[in-house]
Short mmCIF file of C-alpha atoms in Angstrom, two decimals:
data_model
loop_
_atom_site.label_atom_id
_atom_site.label_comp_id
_atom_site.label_asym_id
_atom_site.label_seq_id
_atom_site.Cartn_x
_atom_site.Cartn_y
_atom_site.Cartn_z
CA UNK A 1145 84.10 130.13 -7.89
CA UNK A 1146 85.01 130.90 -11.47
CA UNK A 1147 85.03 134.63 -11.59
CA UNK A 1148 83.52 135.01 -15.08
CA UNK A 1149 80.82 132.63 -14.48
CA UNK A 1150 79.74 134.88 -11.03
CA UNK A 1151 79.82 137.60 -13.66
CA UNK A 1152 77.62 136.17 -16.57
CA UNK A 1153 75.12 135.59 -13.39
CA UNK A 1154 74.71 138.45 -11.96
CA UNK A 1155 74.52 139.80 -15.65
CA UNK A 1156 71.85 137.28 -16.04
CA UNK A 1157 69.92 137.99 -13.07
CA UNK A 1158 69.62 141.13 -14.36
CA UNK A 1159 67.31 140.65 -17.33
CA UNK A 1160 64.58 139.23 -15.25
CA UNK A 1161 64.25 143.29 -14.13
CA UNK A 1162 65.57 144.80 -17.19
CA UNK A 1163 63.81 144.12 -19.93
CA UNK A 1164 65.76 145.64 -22.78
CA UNK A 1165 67.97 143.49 -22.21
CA UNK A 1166 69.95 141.99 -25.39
CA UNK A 1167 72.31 138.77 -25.99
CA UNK A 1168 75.16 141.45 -25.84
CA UNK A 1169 74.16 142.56 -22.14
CA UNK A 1170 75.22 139.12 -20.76
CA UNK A 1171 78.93 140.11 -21.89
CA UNK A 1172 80.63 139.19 -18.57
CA UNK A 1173 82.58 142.74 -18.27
CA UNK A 1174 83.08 144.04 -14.56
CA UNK A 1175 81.78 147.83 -15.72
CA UNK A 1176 78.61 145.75 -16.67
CA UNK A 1177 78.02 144.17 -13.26
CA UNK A 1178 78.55 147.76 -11.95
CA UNK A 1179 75.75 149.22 -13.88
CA UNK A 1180 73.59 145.92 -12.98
CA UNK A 1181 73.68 147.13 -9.21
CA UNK A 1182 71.66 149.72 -9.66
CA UNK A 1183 69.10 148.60 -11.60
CA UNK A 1184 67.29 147.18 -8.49
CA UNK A 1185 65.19 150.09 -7.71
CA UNK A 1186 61.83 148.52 -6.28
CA UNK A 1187 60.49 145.69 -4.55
CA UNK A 1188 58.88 144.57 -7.06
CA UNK A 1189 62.57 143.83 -8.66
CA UNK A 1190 63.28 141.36 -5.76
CA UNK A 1191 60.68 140.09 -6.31
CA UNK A 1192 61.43 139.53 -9.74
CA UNK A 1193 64.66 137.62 -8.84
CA UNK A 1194 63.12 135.49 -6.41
CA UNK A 1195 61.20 133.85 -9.20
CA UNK A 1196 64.32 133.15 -11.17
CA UNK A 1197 65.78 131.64 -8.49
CA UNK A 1198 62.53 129.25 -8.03
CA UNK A 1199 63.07 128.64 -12.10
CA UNK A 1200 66.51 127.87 -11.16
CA UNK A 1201 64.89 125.25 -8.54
CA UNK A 1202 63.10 123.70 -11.43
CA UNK A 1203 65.68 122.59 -14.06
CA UNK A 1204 66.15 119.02 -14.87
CA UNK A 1205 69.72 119.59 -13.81
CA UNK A 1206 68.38 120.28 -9.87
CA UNK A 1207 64.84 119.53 -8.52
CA UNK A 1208 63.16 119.28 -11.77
CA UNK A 1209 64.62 115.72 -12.13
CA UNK A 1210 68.23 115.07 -11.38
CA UNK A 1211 68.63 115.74 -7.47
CA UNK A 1212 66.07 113.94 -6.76
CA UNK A 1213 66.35 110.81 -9.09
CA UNK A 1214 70.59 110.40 -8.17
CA UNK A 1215 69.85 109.44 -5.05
CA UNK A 1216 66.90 107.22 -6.05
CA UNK A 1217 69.40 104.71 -7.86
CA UNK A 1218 71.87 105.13 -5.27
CA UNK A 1219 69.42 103.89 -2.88
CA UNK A 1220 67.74 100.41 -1.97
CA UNK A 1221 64.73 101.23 -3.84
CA UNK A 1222 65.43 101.64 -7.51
CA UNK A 1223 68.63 101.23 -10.19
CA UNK A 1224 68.57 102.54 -13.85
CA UNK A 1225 67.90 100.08 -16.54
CA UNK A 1226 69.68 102.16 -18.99
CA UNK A 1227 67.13 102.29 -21.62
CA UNK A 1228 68.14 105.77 -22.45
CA UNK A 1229 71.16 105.75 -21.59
CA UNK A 1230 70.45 107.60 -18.38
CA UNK A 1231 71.21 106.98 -14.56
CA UNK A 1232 72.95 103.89 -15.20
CA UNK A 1233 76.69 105.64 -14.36
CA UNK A 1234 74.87 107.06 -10.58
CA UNK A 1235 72.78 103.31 -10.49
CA UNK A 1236 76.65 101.92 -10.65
CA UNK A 1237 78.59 104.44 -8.38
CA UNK A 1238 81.01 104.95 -11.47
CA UNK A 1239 80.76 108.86 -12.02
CA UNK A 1240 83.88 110.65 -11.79
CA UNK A 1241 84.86 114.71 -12.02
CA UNK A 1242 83.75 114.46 -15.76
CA UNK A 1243 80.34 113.39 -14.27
CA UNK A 1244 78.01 116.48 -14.38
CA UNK A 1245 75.42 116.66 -11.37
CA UNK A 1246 74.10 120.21 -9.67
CA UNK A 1247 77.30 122.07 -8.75
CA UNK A 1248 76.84 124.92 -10.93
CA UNK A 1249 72.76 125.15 -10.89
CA UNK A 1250 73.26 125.64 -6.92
CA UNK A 1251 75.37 128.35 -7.65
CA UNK A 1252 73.56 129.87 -9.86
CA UNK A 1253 70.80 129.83 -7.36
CA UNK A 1254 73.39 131.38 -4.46
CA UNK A 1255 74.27 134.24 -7.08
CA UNK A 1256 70.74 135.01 -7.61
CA UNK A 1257 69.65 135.00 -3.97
CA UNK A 1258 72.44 136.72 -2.57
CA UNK A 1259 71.81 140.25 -4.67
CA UNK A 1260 68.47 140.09 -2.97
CA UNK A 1261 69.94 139.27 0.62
CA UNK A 1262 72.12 141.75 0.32
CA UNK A 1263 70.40 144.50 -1.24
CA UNK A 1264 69.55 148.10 0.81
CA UNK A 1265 65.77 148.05 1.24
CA UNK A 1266 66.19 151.62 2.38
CA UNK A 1267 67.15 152.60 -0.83
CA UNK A 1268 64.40 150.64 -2.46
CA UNK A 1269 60.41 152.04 -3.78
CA UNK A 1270 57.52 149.74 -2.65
CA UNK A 1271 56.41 147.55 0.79
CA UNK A 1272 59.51 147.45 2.56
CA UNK A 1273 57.91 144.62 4.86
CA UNK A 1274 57.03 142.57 1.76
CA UNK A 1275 61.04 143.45 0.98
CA UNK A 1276 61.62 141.94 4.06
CA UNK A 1277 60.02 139.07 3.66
CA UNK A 1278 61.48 138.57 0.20
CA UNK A 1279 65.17 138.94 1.73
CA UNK A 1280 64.07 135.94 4.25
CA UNK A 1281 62.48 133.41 1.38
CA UNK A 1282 66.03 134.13 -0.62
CA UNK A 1283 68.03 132.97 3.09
CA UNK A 1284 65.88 130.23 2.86
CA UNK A 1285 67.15 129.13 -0.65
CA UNK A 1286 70.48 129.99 0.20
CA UNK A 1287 70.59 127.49 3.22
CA UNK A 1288 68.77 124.67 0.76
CA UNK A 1289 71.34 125.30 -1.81
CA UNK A 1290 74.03 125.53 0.45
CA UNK A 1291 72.67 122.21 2.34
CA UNK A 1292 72.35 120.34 -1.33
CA UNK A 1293 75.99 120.62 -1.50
CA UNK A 1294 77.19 119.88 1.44
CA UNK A 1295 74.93 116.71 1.46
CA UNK A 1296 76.38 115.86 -1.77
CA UNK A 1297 80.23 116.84 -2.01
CA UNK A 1298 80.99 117.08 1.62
CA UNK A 1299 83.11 114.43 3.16
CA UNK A 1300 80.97 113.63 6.11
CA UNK A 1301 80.22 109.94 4.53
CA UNK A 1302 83.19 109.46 2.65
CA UNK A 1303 85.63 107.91 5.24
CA UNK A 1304 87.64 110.88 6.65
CA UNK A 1305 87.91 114.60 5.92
CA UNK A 1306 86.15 117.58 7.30
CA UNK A 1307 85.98 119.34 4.11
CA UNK A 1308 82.30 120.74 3.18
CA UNK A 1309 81.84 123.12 0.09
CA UNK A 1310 82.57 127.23 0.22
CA UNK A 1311 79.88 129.26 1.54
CA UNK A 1312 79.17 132.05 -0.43
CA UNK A 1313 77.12 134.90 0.64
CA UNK A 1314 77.96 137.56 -1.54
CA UNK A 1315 77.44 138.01 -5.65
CA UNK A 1316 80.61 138.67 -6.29
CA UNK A 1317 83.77 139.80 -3.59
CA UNK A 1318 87.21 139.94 -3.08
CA UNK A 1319 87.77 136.59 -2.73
CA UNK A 1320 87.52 135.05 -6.31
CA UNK A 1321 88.77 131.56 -5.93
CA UNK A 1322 87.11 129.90 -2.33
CA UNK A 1323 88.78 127.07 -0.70
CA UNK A 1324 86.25 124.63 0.93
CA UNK A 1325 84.39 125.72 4.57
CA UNK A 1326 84.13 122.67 6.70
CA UNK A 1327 81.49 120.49 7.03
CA UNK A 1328 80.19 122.26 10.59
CA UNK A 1329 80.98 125.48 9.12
CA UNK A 1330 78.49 124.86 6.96
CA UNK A 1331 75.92 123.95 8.90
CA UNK A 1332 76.22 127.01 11.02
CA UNK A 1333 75.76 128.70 8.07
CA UNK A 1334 72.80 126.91 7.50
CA UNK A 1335 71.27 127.21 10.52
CA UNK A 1336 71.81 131.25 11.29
CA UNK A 1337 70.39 131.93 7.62
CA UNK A 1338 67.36 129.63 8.39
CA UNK A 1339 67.27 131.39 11.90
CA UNK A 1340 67.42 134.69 10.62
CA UNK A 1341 64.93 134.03 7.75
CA UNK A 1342 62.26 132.84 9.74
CA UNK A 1343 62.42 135.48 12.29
CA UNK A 1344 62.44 138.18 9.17
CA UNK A 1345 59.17 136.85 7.56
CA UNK A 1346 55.62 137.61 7.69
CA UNK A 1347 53.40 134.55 7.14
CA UNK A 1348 50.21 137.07 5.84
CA UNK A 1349 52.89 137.77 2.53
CA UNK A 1350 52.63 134.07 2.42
CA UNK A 1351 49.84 133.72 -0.28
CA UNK A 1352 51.21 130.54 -3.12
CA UNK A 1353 53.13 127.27 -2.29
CA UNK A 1354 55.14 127.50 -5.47
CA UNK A 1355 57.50 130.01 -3.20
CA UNK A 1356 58.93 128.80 -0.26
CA UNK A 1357 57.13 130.14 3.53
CA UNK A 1358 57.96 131.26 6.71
CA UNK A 1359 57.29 127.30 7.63
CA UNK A 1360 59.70 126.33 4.94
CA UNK A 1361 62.31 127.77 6.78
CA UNK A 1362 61.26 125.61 10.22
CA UNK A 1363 60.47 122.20 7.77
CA UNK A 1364 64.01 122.34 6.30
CA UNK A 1365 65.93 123.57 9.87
CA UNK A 1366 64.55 120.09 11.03
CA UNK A 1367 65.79 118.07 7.91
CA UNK A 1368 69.11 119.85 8.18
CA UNK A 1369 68.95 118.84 12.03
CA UNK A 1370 67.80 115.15 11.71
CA UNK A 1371 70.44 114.32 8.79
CA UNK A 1372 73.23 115.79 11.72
CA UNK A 1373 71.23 114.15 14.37
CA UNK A 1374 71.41 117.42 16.20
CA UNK A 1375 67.89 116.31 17.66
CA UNK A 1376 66.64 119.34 20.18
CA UNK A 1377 67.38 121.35 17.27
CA UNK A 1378 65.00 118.87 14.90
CA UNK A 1379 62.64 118.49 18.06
CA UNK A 1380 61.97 122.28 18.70
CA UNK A 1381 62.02 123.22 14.35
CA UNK A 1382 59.23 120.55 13.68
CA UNK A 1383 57.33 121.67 16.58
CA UNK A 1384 56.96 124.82 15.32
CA UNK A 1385 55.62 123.88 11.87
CA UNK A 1386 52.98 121.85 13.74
CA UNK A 1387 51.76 124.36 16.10
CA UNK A 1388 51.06 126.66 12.99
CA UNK A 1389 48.62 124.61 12.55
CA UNK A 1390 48.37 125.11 8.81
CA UNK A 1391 49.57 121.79 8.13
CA UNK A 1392 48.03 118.53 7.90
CA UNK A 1393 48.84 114.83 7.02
CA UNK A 1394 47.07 113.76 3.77
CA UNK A 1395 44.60 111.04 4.35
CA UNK A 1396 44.17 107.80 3.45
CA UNK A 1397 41.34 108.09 0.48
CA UNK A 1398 43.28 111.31 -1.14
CA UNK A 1399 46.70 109.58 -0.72
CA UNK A 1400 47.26 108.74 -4.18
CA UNK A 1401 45.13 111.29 -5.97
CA UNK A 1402 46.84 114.01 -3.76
CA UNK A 1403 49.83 113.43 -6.50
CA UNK A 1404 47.64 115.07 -9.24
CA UNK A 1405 46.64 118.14 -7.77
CA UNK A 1406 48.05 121.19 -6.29
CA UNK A 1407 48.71 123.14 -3.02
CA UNK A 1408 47.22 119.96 -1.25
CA UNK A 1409 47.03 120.56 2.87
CA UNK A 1410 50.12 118.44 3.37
CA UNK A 1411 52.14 120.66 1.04
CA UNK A 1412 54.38 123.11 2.28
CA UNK A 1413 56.20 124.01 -1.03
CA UNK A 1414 56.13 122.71 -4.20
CA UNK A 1415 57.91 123.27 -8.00
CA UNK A 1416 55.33 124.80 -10.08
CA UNK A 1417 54.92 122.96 -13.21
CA UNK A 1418 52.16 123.59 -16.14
CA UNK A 1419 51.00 121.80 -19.52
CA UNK A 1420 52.69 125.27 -21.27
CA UNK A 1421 55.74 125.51 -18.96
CA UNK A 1422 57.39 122.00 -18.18
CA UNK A 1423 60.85 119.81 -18.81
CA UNK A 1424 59.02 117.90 -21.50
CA UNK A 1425 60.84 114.53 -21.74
CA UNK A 1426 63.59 115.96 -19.41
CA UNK A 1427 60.36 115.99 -16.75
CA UNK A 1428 60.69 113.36 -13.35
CA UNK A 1429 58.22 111.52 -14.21
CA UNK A 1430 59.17 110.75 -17.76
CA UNK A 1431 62.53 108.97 -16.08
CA UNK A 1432 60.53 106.93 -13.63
CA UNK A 1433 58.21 105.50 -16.49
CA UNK A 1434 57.83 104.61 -20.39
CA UNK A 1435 55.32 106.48 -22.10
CA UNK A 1436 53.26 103.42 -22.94
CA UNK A 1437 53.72 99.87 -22.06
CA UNK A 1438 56.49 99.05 -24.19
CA UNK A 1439 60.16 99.96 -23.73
CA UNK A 1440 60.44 103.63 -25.28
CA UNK A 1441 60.65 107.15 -24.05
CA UNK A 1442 63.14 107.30 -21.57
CA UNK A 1443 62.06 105.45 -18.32
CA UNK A 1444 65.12 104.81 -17.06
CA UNK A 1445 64.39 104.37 -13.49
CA UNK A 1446 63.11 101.18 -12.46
CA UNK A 1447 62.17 100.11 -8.63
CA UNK A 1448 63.89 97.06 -7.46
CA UNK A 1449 60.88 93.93 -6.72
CA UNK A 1450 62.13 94.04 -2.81
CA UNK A 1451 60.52 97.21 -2.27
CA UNK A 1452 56.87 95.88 -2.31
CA UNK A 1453 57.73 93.71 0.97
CA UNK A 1454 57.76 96.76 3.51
CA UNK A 1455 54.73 97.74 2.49
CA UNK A 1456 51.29 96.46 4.56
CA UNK A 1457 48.66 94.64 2.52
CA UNK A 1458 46.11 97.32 2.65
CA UNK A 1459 48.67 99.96 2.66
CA UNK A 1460 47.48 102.56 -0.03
CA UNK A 1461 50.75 103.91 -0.55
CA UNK A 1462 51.16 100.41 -3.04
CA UNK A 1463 48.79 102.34 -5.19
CA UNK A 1464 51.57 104.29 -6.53
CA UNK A 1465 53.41 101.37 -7.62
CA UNK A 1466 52.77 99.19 -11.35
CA UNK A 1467 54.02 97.28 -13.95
CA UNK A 1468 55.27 98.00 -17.34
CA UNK A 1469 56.78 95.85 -20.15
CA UNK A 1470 54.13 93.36 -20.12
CA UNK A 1471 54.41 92.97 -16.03
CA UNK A 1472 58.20 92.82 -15.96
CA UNK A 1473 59.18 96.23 -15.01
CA UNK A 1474 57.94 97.13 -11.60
CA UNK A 1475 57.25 101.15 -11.46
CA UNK A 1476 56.97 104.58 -9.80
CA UNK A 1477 53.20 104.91 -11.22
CA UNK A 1478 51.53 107.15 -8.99
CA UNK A 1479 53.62 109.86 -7.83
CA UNK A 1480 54.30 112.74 -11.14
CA UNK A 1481 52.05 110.63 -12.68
CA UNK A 1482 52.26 113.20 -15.81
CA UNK A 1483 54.45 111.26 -18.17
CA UNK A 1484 53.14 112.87 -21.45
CA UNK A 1485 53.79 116.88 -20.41
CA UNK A 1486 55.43 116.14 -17.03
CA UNK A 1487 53.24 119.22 -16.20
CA UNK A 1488 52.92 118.00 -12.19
CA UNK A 1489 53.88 120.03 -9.48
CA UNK A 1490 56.77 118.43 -7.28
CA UNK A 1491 56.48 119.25 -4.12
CA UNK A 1492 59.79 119.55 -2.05
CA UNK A 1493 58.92 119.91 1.63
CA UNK A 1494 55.74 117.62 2.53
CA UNK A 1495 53.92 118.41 6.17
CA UNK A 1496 54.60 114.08 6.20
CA UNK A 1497 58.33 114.75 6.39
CA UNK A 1498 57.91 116.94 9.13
CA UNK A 1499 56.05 114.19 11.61
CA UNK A 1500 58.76 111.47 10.46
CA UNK A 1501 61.73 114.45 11.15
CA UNK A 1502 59.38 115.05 15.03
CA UNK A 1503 59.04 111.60 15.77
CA UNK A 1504 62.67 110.28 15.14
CA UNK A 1505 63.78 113.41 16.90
CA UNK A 1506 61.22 112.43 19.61
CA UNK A 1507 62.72 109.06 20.09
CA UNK A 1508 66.51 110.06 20.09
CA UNK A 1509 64.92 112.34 23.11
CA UNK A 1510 62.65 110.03 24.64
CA UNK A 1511 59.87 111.77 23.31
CA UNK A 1512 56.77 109.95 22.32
CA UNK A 1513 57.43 108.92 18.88
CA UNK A 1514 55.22 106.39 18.90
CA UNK A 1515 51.86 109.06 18.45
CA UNK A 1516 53.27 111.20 15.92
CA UNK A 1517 54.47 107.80 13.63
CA UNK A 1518 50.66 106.65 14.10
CA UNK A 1519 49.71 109.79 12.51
CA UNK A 1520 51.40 108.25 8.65
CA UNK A 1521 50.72 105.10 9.59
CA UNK A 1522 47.00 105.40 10.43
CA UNK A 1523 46.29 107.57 7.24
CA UNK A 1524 48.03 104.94 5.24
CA UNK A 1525 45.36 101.82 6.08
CA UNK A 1526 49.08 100.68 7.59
CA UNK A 1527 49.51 98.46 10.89
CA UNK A 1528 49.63 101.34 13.90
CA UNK A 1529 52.92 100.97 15.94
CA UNK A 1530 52.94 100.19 19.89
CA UNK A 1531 55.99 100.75 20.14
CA UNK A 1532 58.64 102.43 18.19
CA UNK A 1533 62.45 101.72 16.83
CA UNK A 1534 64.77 103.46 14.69
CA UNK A 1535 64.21 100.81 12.34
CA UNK A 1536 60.51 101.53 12.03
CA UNK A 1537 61.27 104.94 11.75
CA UNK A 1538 63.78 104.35 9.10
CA UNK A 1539 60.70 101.57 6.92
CA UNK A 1540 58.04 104.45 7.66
CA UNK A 1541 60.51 107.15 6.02
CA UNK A 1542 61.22 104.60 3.46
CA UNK A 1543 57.64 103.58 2.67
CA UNK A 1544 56.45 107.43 2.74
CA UNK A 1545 59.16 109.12 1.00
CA UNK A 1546 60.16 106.67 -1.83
CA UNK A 1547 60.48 108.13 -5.15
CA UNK A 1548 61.44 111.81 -3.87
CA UNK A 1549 64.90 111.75 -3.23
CA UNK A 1550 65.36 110.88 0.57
CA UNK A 1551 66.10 107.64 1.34
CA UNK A 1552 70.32 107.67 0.01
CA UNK A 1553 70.60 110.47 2.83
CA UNK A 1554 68.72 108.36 4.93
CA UNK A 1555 71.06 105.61 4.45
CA UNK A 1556 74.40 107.49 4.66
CA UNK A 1557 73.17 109.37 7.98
CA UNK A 1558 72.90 106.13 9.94
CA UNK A 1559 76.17 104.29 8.21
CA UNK A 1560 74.75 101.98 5.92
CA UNK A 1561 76.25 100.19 3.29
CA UNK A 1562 74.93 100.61 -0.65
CA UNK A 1563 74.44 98.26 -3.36
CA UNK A 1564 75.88 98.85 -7.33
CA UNK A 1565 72.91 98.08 -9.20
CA UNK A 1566 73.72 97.00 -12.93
CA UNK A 1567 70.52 97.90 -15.66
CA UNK A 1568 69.37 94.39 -15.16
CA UNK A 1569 69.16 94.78 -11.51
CA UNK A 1570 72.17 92.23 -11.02
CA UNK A 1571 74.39 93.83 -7.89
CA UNK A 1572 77.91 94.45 -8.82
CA UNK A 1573 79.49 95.58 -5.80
CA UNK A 1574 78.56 96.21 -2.23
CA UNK A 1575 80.07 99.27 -1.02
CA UNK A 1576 80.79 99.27 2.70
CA UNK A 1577 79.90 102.87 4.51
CA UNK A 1578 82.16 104.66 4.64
CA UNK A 1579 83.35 105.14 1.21
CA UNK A 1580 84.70 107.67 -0.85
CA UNK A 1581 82.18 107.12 -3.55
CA UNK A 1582 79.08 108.38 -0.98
CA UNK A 1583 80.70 111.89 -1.48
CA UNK A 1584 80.26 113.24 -5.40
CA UNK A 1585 83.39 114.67 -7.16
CA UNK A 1586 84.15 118.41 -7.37
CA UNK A 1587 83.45 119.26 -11.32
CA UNK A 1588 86.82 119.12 -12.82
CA UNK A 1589 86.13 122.53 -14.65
CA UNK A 1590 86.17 123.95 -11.46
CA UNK A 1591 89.40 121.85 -10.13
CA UNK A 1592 90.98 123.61 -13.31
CA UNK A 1593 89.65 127.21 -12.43
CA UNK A 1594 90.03 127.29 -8.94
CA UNK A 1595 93.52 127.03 -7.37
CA UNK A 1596 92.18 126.88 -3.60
CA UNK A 1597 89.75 124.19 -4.77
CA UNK A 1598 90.74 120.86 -2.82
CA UNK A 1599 89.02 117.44 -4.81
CA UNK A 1600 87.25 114.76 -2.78
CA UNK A 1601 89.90 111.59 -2.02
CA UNK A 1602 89.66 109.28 -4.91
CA UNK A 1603 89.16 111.43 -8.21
#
């Protein structure tokens, strides 16, 4: 990374616990970072950090809109229509390294995490087990961020390479300019932090869904697993966020509603949002709709007419869909359903996700899948399965899951093709998988700071 940038930071970090902190602090001098070191004295300033990094989480550059919505219009379920201008280069596969996406606000969320990971609770004042637990919520991020990367400029999908993104574990070290880990490095880095985490973590400290869980760490070892297909590993991680039992699949009458409130029983953790503290129009669900009726705000993001035929008559996950611009525009209506404030919480790991990840891991086992896909399926008013295939697997995902930023990973982890969707929802190209497109360019600010950096083929 771009050794100024780790500076400025860590500099940053440290005005969430310093509070006479000026503009002139952030000056990214090394005898600055020194002095930053030891301002974490207590728990409490983990603790402290831990929420920036969940801010971090929230930006409309990363969760709070733009992770999430790229790999809507990448997907089979929606394209941009370009009414602000927005989406339409991701709806066409024509970014390049010019193309901003969430390279940096990941790594701002590794530098933040990784002074609390690798801070001396000895040295520290207050609960040392809460300190603890606070070390294992900030692995969690860490593999998350780490696993947002890889999923998005590793070359697993894009037609040869091994190349994944560097894994960084420390604020700031001797090695200033990373080359790239590979793609299974990676992943082993994922896996020991998400390991380690969960067996660091007390459950009773566990007390808000706005901060990630000891569960968290189980819910996103079995994403991580299914999008490998390492499936024991999926098989044994999902069971343990169902045996918890503090988990449950929404049901059918609550479905839609469920998108209003917080903390529901099917939430494991969620972005906290509020009518004081939100992205305004920069929010999710200002993207996925027009303010009113008419063509205004931004409301790029438009669902393709397709989508309605997987759904079940008396499904009620149609509920969430609608129509705009006098009935032309089909719509996300239901889920962040805040256009105005955008002041919903978005949850990011759903109890819902983890019986999909257990059943498809069931079936690559020769589990029964076919129980734990009844369990959506029946709280949906949807046709109960007798028997199970990928392809169900791959529609129930689909159905359950649309509008939160699966279903492109979805696509890429079982080789399938994707469609360039112009912003009249004309397809302009088919691209066959694999392709070098399905892996995002490195930012070409950090091509140009970063001599060991090595670009994706085709940028």
């Amino acid at each position: 990374m771009k050794i100024n940038k780790y500076v400025m930071l860590f500099a940053a970090a440290t005005a969430l616990i310093v509070t006479s902190c000026t503009t002139e602090d952030l000056d990214p001098t090394l005898a600055q970072s020194k002095s930053v070191e030891g301002s974490v004295t207590r728990v409490d300033n983990l603790y402290s950090i831990l929420k920036g990094a969940h801010n971090t989480l929230t930006g409309a550059g990363y969760y709070g809109r733009d992770m999430i919505a790229t790999n809507e219009v990448r997907s089979d379920n929606t394209f941009s229509n370009g009414n602000s201008g927005r989406f339409t280069t991701q709806s066409q596969f024509q970014y390049n390294s010019n193309t901003g996406f969430v390279w940096d606000n990941v790594y701002t969320l590794l530098a933040d995490v990784n002074i609390i990971i690798n801070t001396d609770l000895s040295t520290l004042e207050g609960d040392l087990d809460y300190g603890a637990h606070i070390q294992g919520q900030a692995m969690i991020l860490r593999a998350l961020g780490h696993f947002d990367l890889l999923r998005t400029y590793g070359q697993q999908h894009a037609g040869g390479g091994s190349l994944g993104v560097p894994i960084v574990t420390t604020f700031k070290g001797e090695d200033l300019f990373p080359s790239r880990n590979s793609i299974d490095e990676v992943k082993q880095a994922i896996y020991s932090d998400l390991e380690t985490a969960f067996g660091m973590m007390d459950s009773s400290y566990d007390t808000s869904k706005i901060f990630v869980s000891k569960y968290v760490a189980k819910a996103l070892e079995a994403r991580v697993a299914v999008y490998f297909g390492d499936w024991d590993r999926a098989v044994s991680a999902s069971e343990a966020v169902i045996n918890s039992g503090l988990y449950s699949v929404i049901g059918a009458d609550a479905f839609v509603s469920s998108w209003t409130t917080e903390g529901g029983t099917n939430v494991m953790f969620e972005l906290a949002f509020s009518t004081a503290d939100n992205r305004g129009p920069d929010a999710l669900g200002y993207i996925y709709r027009y303010p009113a009726d008419a063509p205004g705000g931004y409301g790029d993001i438009q669902v393709l007419p397709e989508v309605l035929d997987i759904y079940d008559a008396g499904d009620v996950r149609l509920d969430i869909f609608g129509y705009q611009d006098g009935g032309t525009a089909l719509r996300n209506i239901g889920k962040y359903p805040d256009t105005a404030n955008g002041a919903d919480n978005i949850p990011l790991f759903r109890y819902e996700e983890v019986i999909l990840n257990y059943a498809e891991a069931l079936l690559e086992t020769d589990g029964d899948a076919v129980t734990q896909l009844n369990l959506i399926a029946n709280n949906r008013n949807a046709t109960p399965y007798t028997s199970v295939t990928k392809d169900d697997i791959l529609n129930e995902r689909r159905r359950e899951l649309i509008f939160e930023g699966f279903r492109f990973d979805d696509m890429m982890r079982t080789g399938q093709s994707a469609t360039a969707v112009g912003s009249v929802g004309n397809v302009i190209s088919t691209l066959s998988y694999p392709n070098n497109l399905f892996a995002w360019p490195i930012p070409l600010s950090e091509m140009n700071a970063n001599s060991n950096m090595v670009q994706n083929d085709g940028y």
